[in-house]
C-alpha cells in the first residue's frame, strides 16, 4: 500500500469495513505530516520501522532525525531507509533540535528504558520495539515516567495482528469452548534462527534479559491477550546445556574460526550481503560483532526453558521454549469447560512441507508480500461432538501479515475501534516481560514468584 492521498482514504474505509484495530493512545494530527525520530539503526530499526515507513507512509509521516551510538552504521541506515533527515549520536540533541511527535526506540533491549524515559520526559509519544525492558526495576521506572509525562507509550507487538492469531482470539472470546481452564504452548526455534540469538548480544543476560524476555515476551503477550487475564504467579525451570561453554568448538568468531569445516553451525557472514553492509562494515566504530562464536564463554542465558504460569482468573499455562529444534514453529492448545482448541504454525510433519529453515525465516521477516498464500487450520473440538477444522487465510511475509496491520493501525486509522483489542500499551508490555523476569527469578531461587512483588502493578482478573 503506497499511501497516496486517495489510497490513504481508501485504506481507512477498507479497514473500518473489515476488521480494523485501534490504538486510541495516539491521536495524531492528520492535517500535517507526523514527525518521527528513530533511535537505534540495527536491522529492525532500519527495515520495519525505517524503510517500510518511508515506502508505505511517506505521504503522512516524515523522519526528522535518526540516532545511534555508531556513526558509521547511522549513515548507512539513513541511506538504506531513504531518509533525508539529520543524524545524531546524541539522543537528547536529536529530540531537542528536531522536536518529533513520535520517538521510535529500536536499540539494544537493556537500553530501551533509557530512551523511553527520556523521550516521554522531553514531551514525545514513544513507540518501542519489544521487549519493553529487561528487569523489574527498569519496568517500574518506565511506568512512573509515563504517569508523570502525560504522554503515551505503545509496545510494537506485531504477533497479535496476524489473521491467524486474531482468529484464535475471536474463538476464545466467543466462548466457543466455554470458559478457559488451561493452555499448553510450545515454541520451537530452529538451528538457524535460534542459534542467531546466541551469536549476538542477546546471548548475554545483562543485554537481553535472556530469551525469557527478548523472545518469549512475544509469546507471553499473545497468551495474556488470548486468555484475557493477567499473570499472578510463575514457576520455572531453565538451563544452559547446548550453547556457550557446552560446545565442542570455540573460536573468536565464525569468519576467523579454525573449525569452519567441522562445526555444523558455521555461518559465512560474507555470503549475506545485507549483514555485511549493516554489521561488518561498521564494527570498527563500536566493536559489535554479528558472527560471534555460539560457544563463547560469555553466553550466560538459558537455552532450554519451561514454566507454569497461574493467571488471576485461575487459568493455568504450561509453556516451553526450545532454542535448537530441527524446525521452527509453534503449537498451542486451549482447554475449556466445553471443549478444546488446537492451533499450530510451521510444524513440518503437520503441513507436509520441506522448506529450508533459513528461507522460512527470511520469508517471515520480509515486508514485500501481502497476498494470501495459503490456508492454515485451527481445530475446534467440543465435548461430545465431532471436531471441526477452521481454515484461516495466511500471508507469508511480515510475520504472517501482522507487521503491516500493526503499522496501518498506528499511522493510518488509530481512531477506528478494534473489537479484538490488539493495541498494546505500557501495561501490556510490562505484564509480558514480568512473566519472563519472574521465570528467571524462579529458576535462580527455586521458588514460585508473585508478579505483584515485582512492580506496583496489581494483576487483574481481566486485562484492563
Short mmCIF file of C-alpha atoms in Angstrom, two decimals:
data_model
loop_
_atom_site.label_atom_id
_atom_site.label_comp_id
_atom_site.label_asym_id
_atom_site.label_seq_id
_atom_site.Cartn_x
_atom_site.Cartn_y
_atom_site.Cartn_z
CA UNK A 1 0.00 0.00 0.00
CA UNK A 2 1.77 3.15 -1.23
CA UNK A 3 -0.14 5.86 0.53
CA UNK A 4 -1.19 8.43 -1.99
CA UNK A 5 -3.98 10.63 -0.57
CA UNK A 6 -6.62 8.60 -2.42
CA UNK A 7 -5.15 5.31 -1.19
CA UNK A 8 -4.89 6.76 2.30
CA UNK A 9 -8.63 7.44 2.41
CA UNK A 10 -9.39 4.08 0.79
CA UNK A 11 -7.28 2.22 3.36
CA UNK A 12 -9.24 3.79 6.21
CA UNK A 13 -12.57 2.83 4.71
CA UNK A 14 -11.47 -0.73 3.97
CA UNK A 15 -10.04 -1.28 7.44
CA UNK A 16 -13.13 0.15 9.06
CA UNK A 17 -15.35 -2.07 6.93
CA UNK A 18 -13.43 -5.25 7.72
CA UNK A 19 -11.59 -5.79 10.98
CA UNK A 20 -9.85 -2.59 11.89
CA UNK A 21 -7.78 -2.36 15.02
CA UNK A 22 -7.47 0.60 17.37
CA UNK A 23 -4.80 2.47 19.11
CA UNK A 24 -6.55 5.22 20.98
CA UNK A 25 -3.28 6.08 22.71
CA UNK A 26 -2.08 8.06 19.70
CA UNK A 27 -4.39 10.67 18.20
CA UNK A 28 -2.10 12.02 15.51
CA UNK A 29 -2.97 15.24 13.71
CA UNK A 30 -3.70 14.12 10.15
CA UNK A 31 -3.73 17.69 8.84
CA UNK A 32 0.06 17.65 8.79
CA UNK A 33 2.80 15.07 8.48
CA UNK A 34 3.75 13.17 11.62
CA UNK A 35 7.31 14.00 12.67
CA UNK A 36 9.14 10.77 13.56
CA UNK A 37 12.57 10.25 15.13
CA UNK A 38 14.22 6.82 15.34
CA UNK A 39 16.88 5.76 17.83
CA UNK A 40 18.74 2.54 17.02
CA UNK A 41 19.73 1.73 13.44
CA UNK A 42 20.04 -2.04 13.72
CA UNK A 43 18.16 -4.45 11.48
CA UNK A 44 14.68 -3.99 12.98
CA UNK A 45 15.11 -0.24 13.14
CA UNK A 46 16.13 0.41 9.55
CA UNK A 47 13.88 -2.23 7.95
CA UNK A 48 10.49 -2.47 9.65
CA UNK A 49 10.45 0.88 11.47
CA UNK A 50 12.60 2.65 8.88
CA UNK A 51 12.44 1.73 5.23
CA UNK A 52 8.91 0.29 5.44
CA UNK A 53 7.56 3.51 6.95
CA UNK A 54 9.25 5.53 4.21
CA UNK A 55 7.98 3.22 1.47
CA UNK A 56 4.41 2.91 2.70
CA UNK A 57 3.53 6.06 4.64
CA UNK A 58 5.72 8.87 3.31
CA UNK A 59 2.68 10.99 2.50
CA UNK A 60 1.54 11.07 6.11
CA UNK A 61 4.83 10.98 8.06
CA UNK A 62 8.44 12.11 7.77
CA UNK A 63 11.67 11.21 9.53
CA UNK A 64 13.12 14.29 11.19
CA UNK A 65 16.04 12.56 12.90
CA UNK A 66 17.99 9.31 13.25
CA UNK A 67 20.23 8.48 16.21
CA UNK A 68 22.73 5.75 17.02
CA UNK A 69 25.94 5.42 19.04
CA UNK A 70 27.67 4.06 15.92
CA UNK A 71 28.09 6.99 13.48
CA UNK A 72 29.20 4.71 10.65
CA UNK A 73 26.16 2.45 10.82
CA UNK A 74 23.99 5.52 11.35
CA UNK A 75 24.92 6.92 7.94
CA UNK A 76 24.35 3.53 6.28
CA UNK A 77 20.96 3.30 7.98
CA UNK A 78 19.98 6.74 6.70
CA UNK A 79 20.85 5.70 3.14
CA UNK A 80 19.05 2.36 3.46
CA UNK A 81 15.89 3.97 4.84
CA UNK A 82 15.97 6.64 2.15
CA UNK A 83 15.57 9.48 4.65
CA UNK A 84 16.88 13.00 4.14
CA UNK A 85 16.91 13.97 7.81
CA UNK A 86 19.90 14.88 10.02
CA UNK A 87 21.66 12.21 12.08
CA UNK A 88 22.79 12.38 15.70
CA UNK A 89 24.96 10.34 18.05
CA UNK A 90 23.25 12.17 20.93
CA UNK A 91 19.60 11.23 21.50
CA UNK A 92 18.95 14.37 23.55
CA UNK A 93 20.31 16.58 20.78
CA UNK A 94 18.12 14.84 18.22
CA UNK A 95 14.92 15.34 20.22
CA UNK A 96 15.63 18.90 21.32
CA UNK A 97 16.60 20.05 17.81
CA UNK A 98 14.07 18.14 15.67
CA UNK A 99 11.11 18.18 18.12
CA UNK A 100 9.47 14.94 16.91
CA UNK A 101 5.87 13.99 17.62
CA UNK A 102 6.87 10.36 17.98
CA UNK A 103 10.10 8.65 19.06
CA UNK A 104 10.62 5.03 17.92
CA UNK A 105 13.02 3.01 20.10
CA UNK A 106 14.83 0.08 18.46
CA UNK A 107 18.06 -0.05 20.46
CA UNK A 108 19.52 -2.93 22.45
CA UNK A 109 16.95 -4.28 24.92
CA UNK A 110 18.89 -3.21 28.01
CA UNK A 111 18.75 0.43 26.87
CA UNK A 112 15.06 0.63 25.90
CA UNK A 113 14.16 2.17 29.26
CA UNK A 114 16.72 4.93 28.84
CA UNK A 115 15.26 6.24 25.59
CA UNK A 116 11.62 5.59 26.53
CA UNK A 117 12.01 7.63 29.72
CA UNK A 118 13.96 10.42 28.03
CA UNK A 119 11.52 10.57 25.11
CA UNK A 120 8.48 10.79 27.39
CA UNK A 121 10.21 13.36 29.58
CA UNK A 122 11.03 15.52 26.56
CA UNK A 123 7.38 15.69 25.55
CA UNK A 124 7.15 12.96 22.91
CA UNK A 125 4.88 9.99 22.45
CA UNK A 126 7.03 6.85 22.31
CA UNK A 127 6.75 3.58 20.41
CA UNK A 128 9.18 0.89 21.48
CA UNK A 129 10.11 -2.44 19.96
CA UNK A 130 9.52 -5.40 22.21
CA UNK A 131 10.51 -6.16 24.89
CA UNK A 132 9.52 -3.14 26.95
CA UNK A 133 12.64 -3.65 29.09
CA UNK A 134 14.65 -6.44 30.74
CA UNK A 135 14.13 -6.22 34.51
CA UNK A 136 11.57 -5.12 37.08
CA UNK A 137 13.48 -2.01 38.22
CA UNK A 138 13.62 -0.56 34.71
CA UNK A 139 10.00 -1.59 34.20
CA UNK A 140 8.88 0.41 37.23
CA UNK A 141 10.92 3.40 36.08
CA UNK A 142 9.12 3.33 32.72
CA UNK A 143 5.69 3.09 34.34
CA UNK A 144 6.49 6.01 36.62
CA UNK A 145 7.84 8.12 33.75
CA UNK A 146 4.73 7.58 31.65
CA UNK A 147 2.47 8.70 34.50
CA UNK A 148 4.46 11.86 35.12
CA UNK A 149 4.85 12.78 31.45
CA UNK A 150 1.17 12.58 30.46
CA UNK A 151 2.42 11.27 27.11
CA UNK A 152 1.69 7.85 25.60
CA UNK A 153 3.72 4.68 25.20
CA UNK A 154 2.96 1.74 22.93
CA UNK A 155 4.81 -1.55 22.51
CA UNK A 156 5.13 -2.93 18.99
CA UNK A 157 3.63 -6.39 19.47
CA UNK A 158 3.09 -7.47 15.87
CA UNK A 159 2.11 -11.10 16.56
CA UNK A 160 -1.35 -10.05 17.78
CA UNK A 161 -2.13 -8.64 14.37
CA UNK A 162 -1.78 -11.71 12.18
CA UNK A 163 -5.12 -13.09 10.92
CA UNK A 164 -4.30 -16.49 12.44
CA UNK A 165 -3.71 -15.14 15.97
CA UNK A 166 -6.78 -12.93 15.63
CA UNK A 167 -8.98 -15.90 14.70
CA UNK A 168 -7.86 -17.72 17.84
CA UNK A 169 -8.74 -14.64 19.88
CA UNK A 170 -12.18 -14.49 18.27
CA UNK A 171 -12.93 -18.14 19.03
CA UNK A 172 -11.91 -17.81 22.67
CA UNK A 173 -13.74 -14.50 23.15
CA UNK A 174 -16.92 -16.02 21.71
CA UNK A 175 -16.79 -18.78 24.33
CA UNK A 176 -16.51 -21.40 21.59
CA UNK A 177 -15.11 -23.84 24.15
CA UNK A 178 -16.76 -22.29 27.18
CA UNK A 179 -14.64 -20.82 29.96
CA UNK A 180 -10.90 -21.23 29.58
CA UNK A 181 -9.25 -23.60 32.07
CA UNK A 182 -5.70 -24.26 30.88
CA UNK A 183 -3.32 -23.64 27.98
CA UNK A 184 -0.35 -25.60 26.62
CA UNK A 185 2.05 -23.54 24.48
CA UNK A 186 5.28 -24.80 22.86
CA UNK A 187 7.58 -22.64 20.75
CA UNK A 188 10.43 -24.13 18.71
CA UNK A 189 13.38 -22.05 17.48
CA UNK A 190 15.42 -23.82 14.83
CA UNK A 191 19.17 -24.21 14.50
CA UNK A 192 19.26 -21.21 12.12
CA UNK A 193 17.10 -18.58 13.85
CA UNK A 194 17.55 -19.93 17.36
CA UNK A 195 21.31 -20.03 17.01
CA UNK A 196 21.39 -16.44 15.76
CA UNK A 197 20.41 -15.15 19.20
CA UNK A 198 23.44 -16.79 20.74
CA UNK A 199 25.78 -15.19 18.18
CA UNK A 200 24.78 -11.70 19.29
CA UNK A 201 24.36 -9.62 22.43
CA UNK A 202 21.09 -11.49 23.03
CA UNK A 203 23.19 -14.33 24.48
CA UNK A 204 24.22 -12.21 27.43
CA UNK A 205 21.81 -11.71 30.35
CA UNK A 206 22.77 -8.10 31.04
CA UNK A 207 21.93 -7.09 27.45
CA UNK A 208 18.77 -9.07 26.69
CA UNK A 209 17.40 -10.33 29.98
CA UNK A 210 17.63 -13.79 28.32
CA UNK A 211 15.21 -15.26 25.79
CA UNK A 212 12.68 -15.43 28.63
CA UNK A 213 12.38 -11.72 27.95
CA UNK A 214 13.67 -10.93 24.46
CA UNK A 215 11.86 -13.72 22.60
CA UNK A 216 9.23 -15.02 25.00
CA UNK A 217 7.77 -11.55 25.53
CA UNK A 218 6.08 -12.11 22.13
CA UNK A 219 4.58 -15.36 23.35
CA UNK A 220 3.54 -14.13 26.79
CA UNK A 221 1.86 -11.10 25.26
CA UNK A 222 -0.11 -13.34 22.89
CA UNK A 223 -1.12 -15.56 25.79
CA UNK A 224 -2.12 -12.65 28.04
CA UNK A 225 -4.22 -11.28 25.17
CA UNK A 226 -5.79 -14.64 24.29
CA UNK A 227 -6.52 -15.59 27.89
CA UNK A 228 -7.67 -12.02 28.67
CA UNK A 229 -6.37 -12.17 32.20
CA UNK A 230 -3.13 -11.09 33.86
CA UNK A 231 -0.43 -13.37 35.27
CA UNK A 232 -0.39 -13.90 39.00
CA UNK A 233 2.40 -16.41 39.76
CA UNK A 234 5.25 -18.05 37.84
CA UNK A 235 7.35 -21.16 38.50
CA UNK A 236 10.07 -22.10 36.02
CA UNK A 237 12.98 -24.32 35.12
CA UNK A 238 15.83 -23.47 32.77
CA UNK A 239 19.45 -24.20 31.99
CA UNK A 240 22.28 -23.68 29.51
CA UNK A 241 23.20 -27.11 28.18
CA UNK A 242 23.80 -26.76 24.43
CA UNK A 243 25.34 -23.39 23.50
CA UNK A 244 28.04 -21.42 25.29
CA UNK A 245 30.60 -23.36 27.28
CA UNK A 246 28.95 -26.65 26.27
CA UNK A 247 30.06 -26.51 22.63
CA UNK A 248 32.66 -28.84 21.11
CA UNK A 249 34.50 -25.99 19.34
CA UNK A 250 35.39 -22.44 20.16
CA UNK A 251 36.74 -19.53 18.18
CA UNK A 252 36.89 -15.74 18.09
CA UNK A 253 34.07 -15.57 15.53
CA UNK A 254 32.83 -17.62 12.59
CA UNK A 255 34.79 -15.82 9.87
CA UNK A 256 38.18 -16.45 11.54
CA UNK A 257 37.44 -19.81 13.16
CA UNK A 258 39.75 -22.80 12.71
CA UNK A 259 36.75 -25.16 12.92
CA UNK A 260 34.86 -23.96 9.84
CA UNK A 261 34.95 -27.39 8.23
CA UNK A 262 33.84 -29.25 11.36
CA UNK A 263 31.23 -27.04 13.02
CA UNK A 264 27.68 -27.60 11.78
CA UNK A 265 26.83 -24.07 12.93
CA UNK A 266 29.46 -22.32 10.80
CA UNK A 267 27.96 -19.20 9.20
CA UNK A 268 29.76 -17.28 6.47
CA UNK A 269 28.56 -13.73 7.03
CA UNK A 270 30.30 -12.59 3.84
CA UNK A 271 27.71 -14.53 1.84
CA UNK A 272 24.96 -12.37 3.37
CA UNK A 273 25.48 -9.04 1.62
CA UNK A 274 22.98 -7.18 3.80
CA UNK A 275 24.57 -8.42 7.05
CA UNK A 276 28.00 -7.46 5.75
CA UNK A 277 26.87 -3.92 4.93
CA UNK A 278 24.94 -3.49 8.18
CA UNK A 279 27.44 -5.06 10.58
CA UNK A 280 30.93 -5.87 9.33
CA UNK A 281 31.39 -2.53 7.58
CA UNK A 282 30.71 -0.66 10.83
CA UNK A 283 32.05 -2.91 13.59
CA UNK A 284 35.23 -0.80 13.79
CA UNK A 285 33.17 2.01 15.36
CA UNK A 286 31.65 0.15 18.30
CA UNK A 287 33.09 -3.37 18.35
CA UNK A 288 29.74 -5.09 17.76
CA UNK A 289 30.47 -8.49 16.17
CA UNK A 290 27.48 -10.10 14.44
CA UNK A 291 29.03 -13.55 13.80
CA UNK A 292 30.28 -14.31 17.30
CA UNK A 293 31.00 -17.89 18.32
CA UNK A 294 27.93 -19.75 19.59
CA UNK A 295 30.13 -21.48 22.12
CA UNK A 296 31.90 -18.50 23.65
CA UNK A 297 32.24 -18.42 27.42
CA UNK A 298 30.37 -15.10 27.74
CA UNK A 299 26.99 -16.70 26.98
CA UNK A 300 25.01 -16.89 30.21
CA UNK A 301 21.34 -17.11 29.17
CA UNK A 302 19.24 -20.28 29.14
CA UNK A 303 18.83 -22.45 26.06
CA UNK A 304 16.07 -24.66 27.48
CA UNK A 305 13.11 -23.17 29.28
CA UNK A 306 9.85 -24.34 30.80
CA UNK A 307 7.36 -22.51 33.01
CA UNK A 308 3.99 -22.76 34.67
CA UNK A 309 2.00 -19.56 34.96
CA UNK A 310 -1.13 -19.18 37.07
CA UNK A 311 -3.34 -16.36 35.89
CA UNK A 312 -5.50 -14.23 38.18
CA UNK A 313 -8.64 -15.87 36.76
CA UNK A 314 -7.07 -19.27 37.67
CA UNK A 315 -6.23 -20.29 34.09
CA UNK A 316 -3.05 -22.39 34.12
CA UNK A 317 -0.41 -22.01 31.38
CA UNK A 318 2.21 -24.64 30.60
CA UNK A 319 4.93 -23.00 28.45
CA UNK A 320 8.18 -24.20 26.89
CA UNK A 321 10.78 -22.68 24.56
CA UNK A 322 13.30 -24.80 22.64
CA UNK A 323 16.25 -23.00 21.06
CA UNK A 324 17.83 -25.68 18.84
CA UNK A 325 14.95 -27.51 17.21
CA UNK A 326 15.29 -29.09 13.72
CA UNK A 327 12.42 -26.82 12.64
CA UNK A 328 10.87 -23.51 13.63
CA UNK A 329 7.22 -23.30 14.57
CA UNK A 330 4.75 -23.40 17.42
CA UNK A 331 1.65 -25.12 18.70
CA UNK A 332 -0.94 -24.23 21.28
CA UNK A 333 -3.92 -25.97 22.86
CA UNK A 334 -6.69 -24.30 24.85
CA UNK A 335 -8.78 -26.41 27.21
CA UNK A 336 -12.19 -25.06 28.16
CA UNK A 337 -15.25 -26.18 30.07
CA UNK A 338 -16.96 -27.07 26.76
CA UNK A 339 -14.11 -28.31 24.59
CA UNK A 340 -10.65 -27.73 23.18
CA UNK A 341 -8.96 -25.59 20.51
CA UNK A 342 -5.72 -26.70 18.87
CA UNK A 343 -3.62 -24.48 16.61
CA UNK A 344 -0.13 -24.61 15.13
CA UNK A 345 2.07 -22.99 12.53
CA UNK A 346 5.07 -24.31 10.61
CA UNK A 347 5.17 -27.81 12.11
CA UNK A 348 6.58 -29.60 9.04
CA UNK A 349 5.05 -33.04 9.57
CA UNK A 350 1.63 -31.47 10.21
CA UNK A 351 1.83 -29.47 6.99
CA UNK A 352 3.88 -31.78 4.77
CA UNK A 353 6.38 -29.03 3.92
CA UNK A 354 10.11 -29.18 3.35
CA UNK A 355 11.09 -25.50 3.01
CA UNK A 356 14.63 -24.58 4.03
CA UNK A 357 14.62 -23.22 7.60
CA UNK A 358 16.76 -20.19 6.71
CA UNK A 359 14.46 -19.39 3.79
CA UNK A 360 11.42 -19.74 6.07
CA UNK A 361 12.80 -17.13 8.45
CA UNK A 362 13.70 -14.78 5.61
CA UNK A 363 10.16 -15.05 4.22
CA UNK A 364 8.65 -14.27 7.61
CA UNK A 365 10.80 -11.17 8.08
CA UNK A 366 10.30 -9.85 4.52
CA UNK A 367 7.98 -6.89 4.05
CA UNK A 368 7.28 -7.16 0.33
CA UNK A 369 4.38 -9.62 0.32
CA UNK A 370 0.78 -9.21 1.37
CA UNK A 371 -1.05 -11.65 -0.82
CA UNK A 372 -2.80 -14.71 0.62
CA UNK A 373 -0.52 -17.68 0.02
CA UNK A 374 -2.17 -20.50 1.95
CA UNK A 375 -4.80 -21.55 4.45
CA UNK A 376 -3.88 -22.80 7.91
CA UNK A 377 -6.12 -24.93 10.14
CA UNK A 378 -7.45 -24.36 13.63
CA UNK A 379 -9.18 -27.37 15.17
CA UNK A 380 -12.19 -26.85 17.45
CA UNK A 381 -13.36 -29.95 19.33
CA UNK A 382 -16.41 -29.51 21.53
CA UNK A 383 -17.33 -32.04 24.19
CA UNK A 384 -19.38 -34.99 22.85
CA UNK A 385 -19.18 -33.68 19.26
CA UNK A 386 -17.06 -34.27 16.18
CA UNK A 387 -14.16 -31.87 15.75
CA UNK A 388 -14.35 -29.00 13.27
CA UNK A 389 -11.43 -27.63 11.24
CA UNK A 390 -11.48 -23.90 10.51
CA UNK A 391 -9.27 -22.68 7.66
CA UNK A 392 -7.64 -19.24 8.03
CA UNK A 393 -6.21 -17.26 5.11
CA UNK A 394 -2.48 -16.70 5.62
CA UNK A 395 0.16 -14.37 4.25
CA UNK A 396 3.79 -15.39 4.10
CA UNK A 397 5.72 -12.18 4.78
CA UNK A 398 5.71 -9.65 7.59
CA UNK A 399 5.08 -12.13 10.42
CA UNK A 400 2.02 -13.61 8.73
CA UNK A 401 0.61 -10.21 7.81
CA UNK A 402 0.84 -8.87 11.36
CA UNK A 403 3.51 -6.25 10.63
CA UNK A 404 1.55 -4.21 8.10
CA UNK A 405 -1.68 -4.39 10.12
CA UNK A 406 0.10 -3.07 13.20
CA UNK A 407 1.58 -0.14 11.28
CA UNK A 408 -1.68 0.64 9.49
CA UNK A 409 -3.39 0.93 12.85
CA UNK A 410 -0.73 3.20 14.32
CA UNK A 411 -0.27 5.55 11.40
CA UNK A 412 -3.44 5.36 9.29
CA UNK A 413 -6.51 4.71 11.42
CA UNK A 414 -5.75 4.99 15.15
CA UNK A 415 -9.27 6.12 15.98
CA UNK A 416 -11.16 3.16 14.50
CA UNK A 417 -12.46 0.81 17.24
CA UNK A 418 -10.98 -2.69 17.33
CA UNK A 419 -13.23 -5.48 18.62
CA UNK A 420 -10.15 -7.60 19.33
CA UNK A 421 -8.18 -5.05 21.37
CA UNK A 422 -4.89 -5.61 19.57
CA UNK A 423 -3.19 -2.36 20.57
CA UNK A 424 -0.59 -2.85 23.32
CA UNK A 425 0.30 -0.15 25.81
CA UNK A 426 2.74 0.03 28.70
CA UNK A 427 0.72 -2.30 30.95
CA UNK A 428 0.67 -4.98 28.24
CA UNK A 429 4.39 -4.55 27.72
CA UNK A 430 5.01 -4.80 31.44
CA UNK A 431 2.85 -7.88 32.00
CA UNK A 432 4.62 -9.76 29.19
CA UNK A 433 8.15 -9.03 30.40
CA UNK A 434 7.24 -9.59 34.04
CA UNK A 435 6.42 -13.23 33.28
CA UNK A 436 9.91 -13.68 31.82
CA UNK A 437 11.54 -11.77 34.66
CA UNK A 438 9.63 -13.87 37.19
CA UNK A 439 10.70 -17.05 35.37
CA UNK A 440 14.36 -16.00 35.68
CA UNK A 441 13.94 -15.29 39.36
CA UNK A 442 12.14 -18.59 39.90
CA UNK A 443 14.99 -20.53 38.29
CA UNK A 444 17.52 -18.71 40.45
CA UNK A 445 15.57 -19.14 43.69
CA UNK A 446 13.82 -22.46 43.06
CA UNK A 447 10.58 -20.86 44.22
CA UNK A 448 7.38 -19.52 42.61
CA UNK A 449 7.39 -15.76 42.06
CA UNK A 450 4.42 -13.45 42.54
CA UNK A 451 4.00 -10.88 39.76
CA UNK A 452 2.67 -8.35 42.27
CA UNK A 453 6.02 -8.41 44.10
CA UNK A 454 7.95 -7.10 41.08
CA UNK A 455 6.33 -3.69 40.41
CA UNK A 456 3.40 -1.68 41.75
CA UNK A 457 1.08 -3.24 39.15
CA UNK A 458 -1.59 -5.42 40.76
CA UNK A 459 -2.58 -8.27 38.38
CA UNK A 460 -6.22 -8.07 37.34
CA UNK A 461 -8.69 -10.90 36.76
CA UNK A 462 -9.49 -9.31 33.39
CA UNK A 463 -6.99 -7.38 31.32
CA UNK A 464 -7.55 -3.64 31.62
#
